[in-house]
Short mmCIF file of C-alpha atoms and ligand atoms in Angstrom, two decimals:
data_model
loop_
_atom_site.label_atom_id
_atom_site.label_comp_id
_atom_site.label_asym_id
_atom_site.label_seq_id
_atom_site.Cartn_x
_atom_site.Cartn_y
_atom_site.Cartn_z
CA MET A 1 80.96 32.41 -76.50
CA GLU A 2 78.24 29.77 -76.17
CA PRO A 3 74.77 31.14 -75.25
CA ALA A 4 74.70 29.23 -71.93
CA GLU A 5 78.08 30.62 -70.94
CA PHE A 6 77.00 34.15 -71.91
CA LEU A 7 73.80 33.88 -69.86
CA GLY A 8 75.87 32.49 -66.98
CA GLU A 9 77.92 35.69 -67.05
CA VAL A 10 74.75 37.81 -67.26
CA THR A 11 73.48 36.18 -64.06
CA GLN A 12 76.70 37.31 -62.34
CA ILE A 13 75.53 40.88 -63.11
CA VAL A 14 71.75 40.75 -62.45
CA SER A 15 70.12 38.14 -60.24
CA ARG A 16 69.02 34.90 -61.89
CA ASP A 17 65.32 35.73 -61.36
CA GLN A 18 65.71 38.78 -63.65
CA VAL A 19 66.83 36.63 -66.61
CA PHE A 20 63.92 35.01 -68.43
CA THR A 21 64.34 32.18 -70.93
CA ASP A 22 60.94 30.46 -70.86
CA GLU A 23 59.21 29.97 -74.19
CA GLN A 24 56.16 32.13 -73.39
CA THR A 25 58.26 35.15 -72.39
CA LEU A 26 60.55 34.82 -75.40
CA SER A 27 57.56 34.52 -77.72
CA ASP A 28 55.88 37.59 -76.16
CA TYR A 29 59.01 39.64 -76.84
CA THR A 30 59.13 38.77 -80.53
CA ARG A 31 56.72 41.63 -81.28
CA ASP A 32 55.99 45.09 -79.96
CA ALA A 33 52.49 46.49 -80.48
CA VAL A 34 52.28 45.14 -84.04
CA ARG A 35 52.85 41.77 -85.64
CA HIS A 36 55.44 42.72 -88.22
CA GLU A 37 54.22 40.43 -90.92
CA ARG A 38 51.24 42.82 -91.11
CA TRP A 39 53.65 45.50 -92.31
CA GLY A 40 54.87 42.96 -94.88
CA LEU A 41 58.16 42.56 -92.92
CA GLU A 42 60.31 39.56 -92.14
CA ALA A 43 59.38 37.93 -88.80
CA PRO A 44 61.71 38.83 -85.90
CA ARG A 45 63.68 36.09 -84.09
CA ALA A 46 63.07 35.08 -80.51
CA PRO A 47 65.85 36.41 -78.27
CA LEU A 48 68.13 34.15 -76.19
CA ALA A 49 66.77 35.75 -73.04
CA VAL A 50 64.91 38.74 -71.67
CA VAL A 51 66.99 40.52 -69.01
CA ARG A 52 65.65 43.10 -66.56
CA PRO A 53 68.45 45.29 -65.18
CA GLY A 54 67.84 47.19 -61.93
CA SER A 55 70.49 49.91 -62.16
CA THR A 56 72.77 51.89 -64.43
CA ALA A 57 75.67 49.77 -63.17
CA HIS A 58 73.85 46.61 -64.33
CA VAL A 59 73.30 48.10 -67.79
CA SER A 60 76.93 49.19 -68.02
CA GLU A 61 78.26 45.75 -67.08
CA ILE A 62 75.88 44.03 -69.51
CA MET A 63 76.97 46.33 -72.34
CA LYS A 64 80.66 45.72 -71.61
CA LEU A 65 80.06 41.98 -71.68
CA ALA A 66 77.95 42.11 -74.86
CA THR A 67 80.57 44.22 -76.66
CA ARG A 68 83.35 41.89 -75.55
CA VAL A 69 81.61 38.75 -76.84
CA GLY A 70 79.62 40.31 -79.71
CA THR A 71 76.10 39.48 -78.51
CA PRO A 72 73.25 41.75 -79.69
CA VAL A 73 71.30 43.77 -77.09
CA VAL A 74 67.88 45.27 -77.83
CA PRO A 75 66.58 47.94 -75.41
CA TYR A 76 62.88 47.54 -74.61
CA GLY A 77 60.64 50.06 -72.81
CA ALA A 78 56.98 49.02 -72.58
CA GLY A 79 56.72 47.35 -76.00
CA THR A 80 54.02 49.70 -77.33
CA GLY A 81 56.12 50.85 -80.29
CA VAL A 82 54.61 50.20 -83.72
CA MET A 83 57.77 50.13 -85.88
CA GLY A 84 59.48 47.04 -84.48
CA GLY A 85 62.22 49.05 -82.74
CA ALA A 86 62.18 46.88 -79.61
CA VAL A 87 62.26 43.42 -81.22
CA SER A 88 65.29 41.27 -81.87
CA MET A 89 66.28 40.31 -85.41
CA ASP A 90 69.50 38.53 -84.41
CA GLY A 91 68.77 36.58 -81.24
CA GLY A 92 70.83 38.11 -78.42
CA ILE A 93 69.13 39.59 -75.39
CA VAL A 94 66.23 41.96 -74.96
CA LEU A 95 67.04 44.46 -72.21
CA ASP A 96 63.66 45.20 -70.64
CA MET A 97 64.05 48.52 -68.78
CA GLY A 98 60.67 48.14 -67.04
CA SER A 99 62.19 47.48 -63.60
CA MET A 100 64.05 50.79 -63.67
CA ASP A 101 60.82 52.66 -62.98
CA LYS A 102 61.56 55.13 -60.18
CA VAL A 103 60.71 58.81 -60.20
CA LEU A 104 63.96 60.11 -58.70
CA ASP A 105 63.02 63.75 -58.24
CA ILE A 106 60.29 66.22 -59.07
CA SER A 107 61.38 69.84 -58.66
CA LEU A 108 58.54 72.34 -58.88
CA GLU A 109 61.03 75.18 -58.61
CA ASP A 110 63.17 73.93 -61.51
CA ARG A 111 60.04 72.65 -63.33
CA LEU A 112 61.47 69.24 -64.09
CA ALA A 113 61.24 65.56 -63.28
CA ARG A 114 64.25 63.26 -63.13
CA VAL A 115 63.17 59.67 -63.80
CA GLN A 116 64.40 56.21 -64.65
CA PRO A 117 63.50 55.14 -68.21
CA GLY A 118 60.88 52.54 -67.28
CA VAL A 119 58.56 55.13 -65.68
CA ILE A 120 55.19 55.11 -67.45
CA LEU A 121 54.30 58.53 -68.90
CA GLY A 122 50.79 58.53 -67.40
CA GLU A 123 52.11 57.70 -63.92
CA LEU A 124 54.60 60.57 -64.10
CA ASP A 125 51.86 62.90 -65.28
CA LYS A 126 49.64 61.96 -62.30
CA LEU A 127 52.49 62.73 -59.87
CA ALA A 128 53.27 66.03 -61.60
CA GLN A 129 49.58 67.03 -61.39
CA VAL A 130 49.67 66.76 -57.60
CA GLY A 131 52.10 69.69 -57.67
CA GLY A 132 50.04 71.70 -60.20
CA MET A 133 52.27 70.70 -63.14
CA PHE A 134 51.86 68.24 -66.02
CA VAL A 135 53.89 66.31 -68.61
CA GLY A 136 53.59 67.95 -72.05
CA HIS A 137 54.02 64.67 -73.97
CA ASP A 138 50.54 63.15 -73.95
CA PRO A 139 50.24 60.36 -76.56
CA TRP A 140 47.28 57.98 -76.90
CA SER A 141 49.55 55.39 -75.31
CA GLN A 142 50.25 57.60 -72.27
CA PRO A 143 48.77 55.02 -69.83
CA VAL A 144 51.23 52.37 -70.99
CA ALA A 145 54.32 53.76 -72.83
CA SER A 146 57.61 54.36 -70.99
CA VAL A 147 59.72 57.52 -70.87
CA GLY A 148 62.71 55.67 -72.43
CA GLY A 149 60.60 54.45 -75.35
CA ALA A 150 59.00 57.86 -75.89
CA VAL A 151 62.42 59.56 -76.02
CA SER A 152 63.89 56.90 -78.33
CA THR A 153 60.97 57.26 -80.76
CA ASN A 154 60.73 61.05 -80.26
CA GLY A 155 56.96 60.54 -79.99
CA VAL A 156 54.19 63.03 -80.61
CA GLY A 157 51.15 63.44 -78.37
CA TYR A 158 47.89 65.41 -78.24
CA MET A 159 49.55 68.53 -76.86
CA ALA A 160 52.37 68.60 -79.42
CA ALA A 161 50.93 71.70 -81.12
CA LYS A 162 51.99 73.76 -78.10
CA TYR A 163 54.51 71.63 -76.18
CA GLY A 164 56.33 69.90 -79.04
CA THR A 165 57.54 66.34 -79.43
CA MET A 166 58.83 64.25 -76.54
CA GLY A 167 62.37 65.10 -77.61
CA ARG A 168 61.74 68.83 -77.19
CA GLN A 169 60.81 68.19 -73.57
CA VAL A 170 63.99 66.33 -72.67
CA LEU A 171 66.41 68.48 -70.71
CA ALA A 172 69.08 65.86 -70.05
CA LEU A 173 69.85 62.16 -70.29
CA GLU A 174 72.05 59.60 -68.65
CA VAL A 175 73.04 57.03 -71.25
CA VAL A 176 75.12 53.86 -71.22
CA LEU A 177 77.08 53.58 -74.45
CA PRO A 178 77.36 50.22 -76.23
CA THR A 179 80.89 49.87 -74.83
CA GLY A 180 79.63 50.39 -71.26
CA GLU A 181 80.73 53.99 -70.53
CA VAL A 182 78.14 56.18 -68.82
CA VAL A 183 77.56 59.71 -70.14
CA ARG A 184 75.35 62.42 -68.62
CA THR A 185 74.24 65.74 -70.01
CA ARG A 186 73.32 68.83 -67.94
CA GLU A 187 69.67 69.38 -67.11
CA LEU A 188 69.28 72.89 -68.46
CA PRO A 189 67.44 74.21 -71.49
CA ARG A 190 69.43 75.55 -74.44
CA ASN A 191 72.66 73.99 -73.22
CA VAL A 192 73.64 73.46 -76.82
CA SER A 193 75.53 76.63 -77.65
CA THR A 194 78.66 75.08 -76.11
CA GLY A 195 79.44 72.44 -78.69
CA LEU A 196 77.49 69.42 -79.84
CA ASP A 197 74.03 68.79 -78.43
CA MET A 198 74.87 65.32 -77.15
CA THR A 199 71.38 64.71 -75.79
CA SER A 200 69.95 64.80 -79.31
CA LEU A 201 72.06 61.78 -80.35
CA PHE A 202 69.76 59.63 -78.23
CA ILE A 203 66.43 61.19 -79.21
CA GLY A 204 64.48 59.37 -81.92
CA THR A 205 67.38 57.01 -82.68
CA ASP A 206 65.76 53.67 -81.68
CA GLY A 207 68.20 53.12 -78.80
CA ALA A 208 70.83 52.27 -81.42
CA PHE A 209 73.43 54.71 -79.99
CA GLY A 210 73.03 54.04 -76.26
CA VAL A 211 70.72 52.77 -73.53
CA ILE A 212 68.93 55.57 -71.67
CA THR A 213 69.16 54.94 -67.94
CA GLU A 214 67.83 58.28 -66.68
CA ALA A 215 65.93 61.20 -68.23
CA THR A 216 65.21 64.71 -67.03
CA ILE A 217 61.94 65.95 -68.44
CA ARG A 218 60.52 69.49 -68.47
CA LEU A 219 57.26 69.88 -66.53
CA PHE A 220 54.71 72.59 -67.38
CA PRO A 221 52.39 74.52 -65.04
CA GLN A 222 48.73 73.62 -65.46
CA PRO A 223 46.99 76.48 -67.29
CA GLU A 224 44.36 78.48 -65.42
CA GLU A 225 41.92 77.95 -68.29
CA ARG A 226 41.71 75.17 -70.87
CA ARG A 227 38.75 74.89 -73.27
CA HIS A 228 37.96 72.15 -75.75
CA TYR A 229 36.17 72.44 -79.08
CA ALA A 230 34.70 70.02 -81.62
CA LEU A 231 34.22 71.62 -85.05
CA GLU A 232 32.88 69.95 -88.16
CA PHE A 233 33.92 71.21 -91.61
CA PRO A 234 32.26 70.48 -94.95
CA SER A 235 35.52 69.03 -96.32
CA PHE A 236 39.13 68.26 -95.43
CA PRO A 237 40.48 71.31 -97.32
CA SER A 238 38.16 73.76 -95.51
CA GLY A 239 39.22 72.46 -92.07
CA PHE A 240 42.86 72.41 -93.16
CA PHE A 241 42.71 76.04 -94.34
CA ALA A 242 41.17 77.03 -91.00
CA ILE A 243 44.07 75.36 -89.13
CA CYS A 244 46.56 77.19 -91.35
CA ARG A 245 44.82 80.50 -90.62
CA PHE A 246 45.07 79.89 -86.84
CA ALA A 247 48.84 79.63 -87.35
CA THR A 248 49.12 82.77 -89.49
CA GLU A 249 47.04 84.69 -86.90
CA GLY A 250 49.59 83.62 -84.27
CA ILE A 251 47.15 81.33 -82.42
CA ILE A 252 48.85 78.24 -81.02
CA PRO A 253 46.19 75.79 -79.83
CA ALA A 254 47.34 73.25 -77.23
CA MET A 255 45.68 70.41 -79.15
CA VAL A 256 44.91 70.06 -82.86
CA ASP A 257 43.42 66.71 -83.90
CA PHE A 258 41.72 66.99 -87.29
CA ALA A 259 40.55 63.81 -88.97
CA GLU A 260 38.63 63.03 -92.13
CA GLU A 261 37.09 59.62 -91.61
CA GLU A 262 34.83 57.29 -93.52
CA MET A 263 31.19 58.28 -93.34
CA THR A 264 29.80 55.49 -91.17
CA GLU A 265 31.25 53.69 -88.21
CA GLU A 266 30.17 50.31 -89.58
CA GLY A 267 32.84 50.28 -92.27
CA GLY A 268 30.77 52.24 -94.81
CA GLN A 269 32.00 54.67 -97.42
CA ALA A 270 35.81 54.77 -97.37
CA ILE A 271 37.46 58.11 -98.17
CA GLU A 272 38.05 58.97 -101.78
CA ALA A 273 40.16 61.77 -103.19
CA ASP A 274 37.10 63.66 -104.51
CA ALA A 275 34.41 62.36 -102.17
CA PRO A 276 34.99 63.85 -98.76
CA GLY A 277 34.52 61.88 -95.58
CA ARG A 278 33.43 63.40 -92.28
CA SER A 279 35.96 66.07 -91.27
CA VAL A 280 36.06 66.99 -87.58
CA LEU A 281 38.60 69.15 -85.76
CA HIS A 282 39.07 68.58 -82.04
CA MET A 283 40.99 71.46 -80.59
CA SER A 284 41.97 72.96 -77.22
CA LEU A 285 42.93 76.46 -76.24
CA GLU A 286 44.79 77.34 -73.06
CA GLY A 287 45.58 80.56 -71.26
CA SER A 288 46.53 82.07 -67.94
CA SER A 289 43.03 83.57 -67.55
CA SER A 290 39.56 83.16 -68.99
CA MET A 291 39.92 86.62 -70.54
CA GLU A 292 42.97 85.49 -72.50
CA VAL A 293 41.09 82.43 -73.82
CA ASP A 294 38.00 84.57 -74.58
CA ALA A 295 40.19 86.77 -76.79
CA LEU A 296 41.65 83.77 -78.66
CA GLU A 297 38.20 82.25 -78.97
CA GLY A 298 36.85 85.39 -80.70
CA THR A 299 39.42 85.03 -83.49
CA ILE A 300 38.87 81.27 -83.70
CA TRP A 301 35.08 81.63 -84.23
CA GLU A 302 35.67 84.17 -86.97
CA ILE A 303 38.07 81.85 -88.81
CA VAL A 304 35.86 78.79 -88.30
CA SER A 305 32.83 80.59 -89.70
CA ASN A 306 34.85 81.87 -92.71
CA TYR A 307 35.58 78.23 -93.58
CA SER A 308 31.97 77.10 -92.97
CA GLY A 309 32.83 75.17 -89.81
CA LYS A 310 30.04 74.10 -87.44
CA ASP A 311 30.37 73.88 -83.64
CA LEU A 312 29.41 70.37 -82.46
CA GLY A 313 29.11 71.68 -78.92
CA PRO A 314 30.92 71.35 -75.60
CA ALA A 315 29.59 67.87 -74.78
CA GLU A 316 31.20 66.32 -77.88
CA ALA A 317 34.41 68.30 -77.24
CA GLN A 318 34.56 67.09 -73.62
CA ARG A 319 33.75 63.49 -74.64
CA PHE A 320 36.70 63.46 -77.02
CA TRP A 321 39.06 65.00 -74.42
CA GLU A 322 38.07 62.45 -71.81
CA GLU A 323 38.26 59.47 -74.15
CA ARG A 324 41.50 60.41 -75.90
CA HIS A 325 43.54 57.80 -74.07
CA ALA A 326 40.93 55.07 -74.44
CA ALA A 327 43.02 53.03 -76.93
CA GLY A 328 46.02 53.14 -74.59
CA GLU A 329 43.90 52.15 -71.60
CA ARG A 330 42.28 49.26 -73.50
CA TYR A 331 45.73 48.16 -74.56
CA ALA A 332 46.96 48.26 -70.94
CA ASP A 333 43.88 46.31 -69.74
CA GLU A 334 44.30 43.66 -72.42
CA ARG A 335 47.94 43.18 -71.50
CA GLY A 336 46.91 42.84 -67.85
CA THR A 337 44.61 39.95 -68.75
CA GLY A 338 47.12 38.31 -71.12
CA GLN A 339 44.95 39.08 -74.19
CA ARG A 340 46.52 40.33 -77.36
CA HIS A 341 45.57 43.54 -79.06
CA PRO A 342 44.30 42.78 -82.61
CA TRP A 343 47.37 44.50 -84.10
CA ARG A 344 49.53 41.81 -82.47
CA GLU A 345 47.38 38.88 -83.61
CA ASP A 346 48.53 36.37 -86.17
CA GLY A 347 46.68 36.70 -89.48
CA GLY A 348 44.79 39.87 -90.35
CA GLY A 349 45.23 41.96 -93.45
CA GLY A 350 48.02 44.38 -94.19
CA PHE A 351 47.51 47.94 -93.11
CA ALA A 352 49.15 51.28 -93.53
CA TYR A 353 49.56 53.70 -90.62
CA ILE A 354 51.83 56.44 -91.90
CA HIS A 355 52.60 59.81 -90.32
CA THR A 356 54.54 62.01 -92.71
CA ALA A 357 55.34 65.69 -92.49
CA VAL A 358 55.27 67.75 -95.70
CA PRO A 359 55.43 71.50 -96.32
CA ILE A 360 52.05 73.16 -95.73
CA SER A 361 51.81 73.98 -99.45
CA GLN A 362 51.97 70.24 -100.28
CA VAL A 363 49.52 68.78 -97.74
CA LEU A 364 46.45 68.86 -99.99
CA ASN A 365 48.46 67.58 -102.97
CA LEU A 366 49.58 64.64 -100.84
CA ARG A 367 45.99 63.91 -99.89
CA TYR A 368 44.75 64.08 -103.51
CA GLN A 369 47.61 62.09 -105.00
CA GLY A 370 48.10 59.73 -102.05
CA ILE A 371 44.58 58.35 -101.60
CA PRO A 372 44.32 56.92 -105.17
CA LEU A 373 47.61 55.03 -104.66
CA PHE A 374 45.83 52.86 -102.10
CA GLN A 375 42.44 52.75 -103.83
CA SER A 376 43.84 51.65 -107.16
CA GLU A 377 45.11 48.45 -105.47
CA GLY A 378 41.74 47.74 -103.85
CA PHE A 379 42.67 49.06 -100.39
CA GLN A 380 40.38 51.30 -98.35
CA VAL A 381 41.53 54.61 -96.93
CA LYS A 382 39.92 54.89 -93.49
CA GLU A 383 41.34 58.16 -92.28
CA VAL A 384 43.52 61.08 -93.24
CA ALA A 385 44.47 63.52 -90.50
CA ILE A 386 46.43 66.51 -89.28
CA TRP A 387 47.85 66.22 -85.78
CA GLY A 388 49.51 69.07 -83.95
CA GLU A 389 50.79 71.27 -86.74
CA PRO A 390 49.49 71.80 -90.29
CA GLU A 391 52.50 69.97 -91.80
CA MET A 392 51.80 66.73 -89.94
CA PHE A 393 49.70 64.58 -92.26
CA SER A 394 48.78 60.95 -91.62
CA ILE A 395 46.89 58.24 -93.48
CA ILE A 396 45.38 54.92 -92.43
CA ALA A 397 44.49 52.29 -95.04
CA THR A 398 43.34 48.69 -94.67
CA ASP A 399 43.07 45.67 -96.91
CA PRO A 400 39.56 44.20 -96.96
CA GLY A 401 40.97 41.07 -98.71
CA GLY A 402 43.49 40.26 -95.97
CA SER A 403 45.82 37.95 -97.94
CA ASP A 404 49.63 37.46 -97.75
CA ARG A 405 49.91 39.03 -101.18
CA GLY A 406 47.82 41.95 -99.95
CA ARG A 407 50.27 42.55 -97.10
CA GLU A 408 53.20 42.74 -99.49
CA LYS A 409 51.29 44.96 -101.87
CA MET A 410 50.25 47.22 -98.97
CA ARG A 411 53.88 47.63 -98.03
CA GLU A 412 54.77 48.47 -101.62
CA VAL A 413 52.00 51.08 -101.87
CA SER A 414 52.88 52.53 -98.46
CA ASP A 415 56.47 52.96 -99.64
CA ARG A 416 55.20 54.68 -102.80
CA PHE A 417 53.14 57.02 -100.60
CA ILE A 418 56.18 57.80 -98.42
CA ASP A 419 58.31 58.42 -101.52
CA LEU A 420 55.64 60.81 -102.79
CA ALA A 421 55.89 62.72 -99.49
CA LEU A 422 59.70 62.75 -99.80
CA GLU A 423 59.46 64.10 -103.38
CA MET A 424 57.26 66.88 -102.01
CA GLY A 425 60.06 67.85 -99.62
CA GLY A 426 58.61 65.88 -96.71
CA THR A 427 59.93 63.46 -94.12
CA VAL A 428 59.23 59.76 -93.59
CA GLU A 429 57.56 59.69 -90.17
CA TYR A 430 56.90 62.34 -87.53
CA CYS A 431 55.52 60.20 -84.74
CA HIS A 432 56.59 56.61 -84.18
CA GLY A 433 60.34 56.45 -84.78
CA VAL A 434 62.20 54.48 -87.44
CA GLY A 435 62.51 50.88 -86.21
CA LEU A 436 62.30 48.09 -88.77
CA ARG A 437 59.39 49.44 -90.72
CA MET A 438 60.81 52.84 -91.74
CA LYS A 439 64.56 52.24 -91.92
CA GLY A 440 64.63 51.85 -95.72
CA ALA A 441 62.62 55.01 -96.23
CA TYR A 442 64.67 56.89 -93.61
CA GLY A 443 67.78 55.98 -95.64
CA ARG A 444 66.11 57.45 -98.75
CA GLU A 445 65.24 60.60 -96.81
CA LEU A 446 68.86 61.01 -95.63
CA GLY A 447 70.49 60.47 -99.01
CA ALA A 448 73.99 59.02 -99.44
CA GLY A 449 75.81 61.69 -97.37
CA GLY A 450 73.36 61.51 -94.48
CA ARG A 451 73.44 57.70 -94.43
CA GLU A 452 77.22 57.75 -94.30
CA LEU A 453 77.22 60.22 -91.39
CA ILE A 454 74.81 58.07 -89.36
CA ARG A 455 76.86 54.93 -90.18
CA ARG A 456 80.07 56.56 -89.00
CA LEU A 457 78.44 57.74 -85.79
CA LYS A 458 77.07 54.26 -85.19
CA THR A 459 80.46 52.61 -85.82
CA ALA A 460 82.26 55.10 -83.56
CA LEU A 461 79.84 54.52 -80.68
CA ASP A 462 79.19 50.84 -81.23
CA PRO A 463 82.31 49.31 -82.81
CA SER A 464 81.02 45.73 -82.36
CA GLY A 465 77.60 46.63 -83.78
CA ILE A 466 75.78 44.97 -80.88
CA LEU A 467 73.24 47.62 -79.85
CA ASN A 468 69.87 47.19 -81.53
CA PRO A 469 71.35 45.88 -84.79
CA GLY A 470 69.21 46.05 -87.91
CA LYS A 471 67.31 49.16 -86.73
CA LEU A 472 67.50 52.80 -87.78
CA LEU A 473 69.37 52.12 -91.05
CA ASP A 474 69.59 49.20 -93.49
C1 FAD B 1 47.28 51.98 -78.71
C2 FAD B 1 48.52 52.73 -79.05
C3 FAD B 1 48.49 54.12 -79.18
C4 FAD B 1 49.66 54.82 -79.50
N1 FAD B 1 49.62 56.19 -79.59
C5 FAD B 1 50.76 56.91 -79.82
C6 FAD B 1 50.73 58.33 -79.88
O1 FAD B 1 49.70 58.96 -79.71
N2 FAD B 1 51.89 58.99 -80.11
C7 FAD B 1 53.08 58.33 -80.25
O2 FAD B 1 54.12 58.98 -80.42
N3 FAD B 1 53.12 56.97 -80.23
C8 FAD B 1 52.00 56.26 -80.00
N4 FAD B 1 52.04 54.88 -79.97
C9 FAD B 1 53.30 54.19 -80.17
C10 FAD B 1 54.12 53.98 -78.89
O3 FAD B 1 53.32 54.04 -77.72
C11 FAD B 1 55.25 54.97 -78.81
O4 FAD B 1 56.13 54.78 -79.90
C12 FAD B 1 56.02 54.92 -77.49
O5 FAD B 1 56.85 56.05 -77.42
C13 FAD B 1 56.87 53.67 -77.34
O6 FAD B 1 57.21 53.57 -75.97
P1 FAD B 1 57.55 52.15 -75.31
O7 FAD B 1 57.99 52.41 -73.93
O8 FAD B 1 56.45 51.20 -75.46
O9 FAD B 1 58.82 51.73 -76.19
P2 FAD B 1 59.17 50.36 -76.91
O10 FAD B 1 58.15 49.98 -77.90
O11 FAD B 1 59.51 49.36 -75.88
O12 FAD B 1 60.51 50.80 -77.66
C14 FAD B 1 60.48 51.75 -78.69
C15 FAD B 1 61.92 52.06 -79.12
O13 FAD B 1 62.62 52.66 -78.05
C16 FAD B 1 63.81 51.92 -77.73
N5 FAD B 1 63.97 52.02 -76.27
C17 FAD B 1 63.04 51.76 -75.32
N6 FAD B 1 63.55 52.04 -74.10
C18 FAD B 1 64.82 52.48 -74.28
C19 FAD B 1 65.86 52.92 -73.42
N7 FAD B 1 65.73 52.99 -72.10
N8 FAD B 1 67.05 53.30 -73.98
C20 FAD B 1 67.24 53.26 -75.32
N9 FAD B 1 66.29 52.85 -76.18
C21 FAD B 1 65.09 52.47 -75.66
C22 FAD B 1 63.52 50.51 -78.24
O14 FAD B 1 64.71 49.81 -78.54
C23 FAD B 1 62.72 50.82 -79.49
O15 FAD B 1 63.58 51.12 -80.54
C24 FAD B 1 50.88 54.13 -79.68
C25 FAD B 1 50.90 52.73 -79.54
C26 FAD B 1 49.75 52.04 -79.22
C27 FAD B 1 49.82 50.56 -79.06
#
C-alpha cells in the first residue's frame, strides 16, 4: 500500500489532527534522549508519520491495519529512553502514546493505581502522595518518563533497593497485540502460579510484543520515618564492602546510590583502576517508627566505621535527596523551551553509559579489569557506581578527542566491557532496556537457545514483524 493511502486509512481511525507529517515533528522523533551516532550506531530513519491514538480501540485498529499492509509501528512513551527503543529504523509510523495520559483509578484500599500508559511517573506519584501513598519506581527521569516506557524498559530508580524495578511493581497490563487483539491480565500480586505469567512478556521487551494501553501499578504507603545519609569512604572497595555487609546483616536500605567519581568537578583526575576517585554513598533508611530506624542506624554506623566511612552530615544527605531528579527536571524544562539536551545534539564525542549486573564476588574484578579497557584507548572513566543492590555496577566513560573514529572505538570498547561482565556471569544491562544499543549484546547473553525462544515468541505474536522491528534482537 502506498504511504499516502495508508495514512488516509489511519485518519479514518484517529482524527486528522492527531497524525503529524511535518518535517520538524518527524525529525524530532528520529531520536530519543540520545543521538544514536554517539553510541556508534547507524542513524535511525524518519518515520512516515507520528500518530497519537486516544484509546485502546484506536491502537487496536491501527495494529490491525499495520499488520494487514505490513507497515512498521514503533510505540513511543515520552522519548526519554537512552537505548533507541522508541525510534524508527524502517520508516512506518511512530505511535506516540502521550495522549493516553489518564489516571483511571487510585484505590487506597487495594493499594494500586490503574493508569493509561502516557501518564508521567512524577504526576502519578504526586497524586498518590495526596492519599499517603507513593510510586516505588523513582528514576532520575521521574518528572518526564511515562509509565508505558518505564514498564517496557523495566527501569530502575532510586528506591529500587527496597521496592525493586518498575516491572516488579506492575500488577497487571492491558496490551494490544501486533495483530490487534486486546489482552488483559488480573490486577493481583502473585497471580502467576496458574500458568504462564503473561504480564512479564511485556516487561522490559521494548514494546516489541505488544502495545501497552493500560497498566495497574502497586502503590506503597509512605513510611512514618525516612532518613537520608551521605557517607564518604576512602576507596570504592571499602564502600562496596560496607554495602555488602548491610545486605548480610539483613538491612535493606530504601536507597543505595554509591558513586566513585573523578576528583574535581572541573574535569580533573579521571578514575584509574589503582588510583581511587572520590567515593560517596548516598543512602536512605525507612521504617514504621523512629525507633525502628534508630535500631537500623545503630548497625549501619558500626559497619560504616569498620570500613573507615565518614559521615558528611545531614545537610549534604538532604541536598542529594532533594536534587536527585534535577537532571530529569532540566530535561523536561529544555524540552518545554524547544532546546535539545546535549546528549541529543549533533556532534559530540562517543560515550559509554553501561549498567551491568554481575555476581557480588565479581564486582571489584569488573572494576579493576574494566577501567583499563577504556583508559588504554585514551578514554576517560568519569564514574563507576553501585545503584540499588551490590550486584548493580555501572560505568561512565567519555572521549576527550570527540572524533567519528572515537565513537566507533568507544562502541567497540563498551562491547568488550559488556562481554567481560557476561564472562563473569553477569547480564548486559539492568536499567535502560535493550533497544538498538544493547540488542547484539543481549543476543550474546541469551545464547543460541534463548535467542531462538525469543524469535519464536516474536513470530507467534507478530507474524508480519511490524511491531518495533529491529529492536530487542538482531
Ligand atoms: C535525564 C535522564 C535520566 C534518566 N534516568 C533514568 C533512571 O534513573 N532510571 C531509568 O531506568 N531510566 C532512566 N532514564 C532513561 C528513561 O527515562 C527510561 O528508560 C524510561 O523508562 C523511558 O520512558 P519513556 O516514557 O521516555 O519511554 P520511551 O523512550 O518513549 O520508550 C522506551 C521504550 O518503551 C517502548 N514503549 C513506550 N511506551 C510503550 C507502550 N505504551 N507500549 C509498549 N512499548 C512502549 C518504546 O518502544 C521503547 O522501546 C533517564 C533518561 C534521561 C534522559
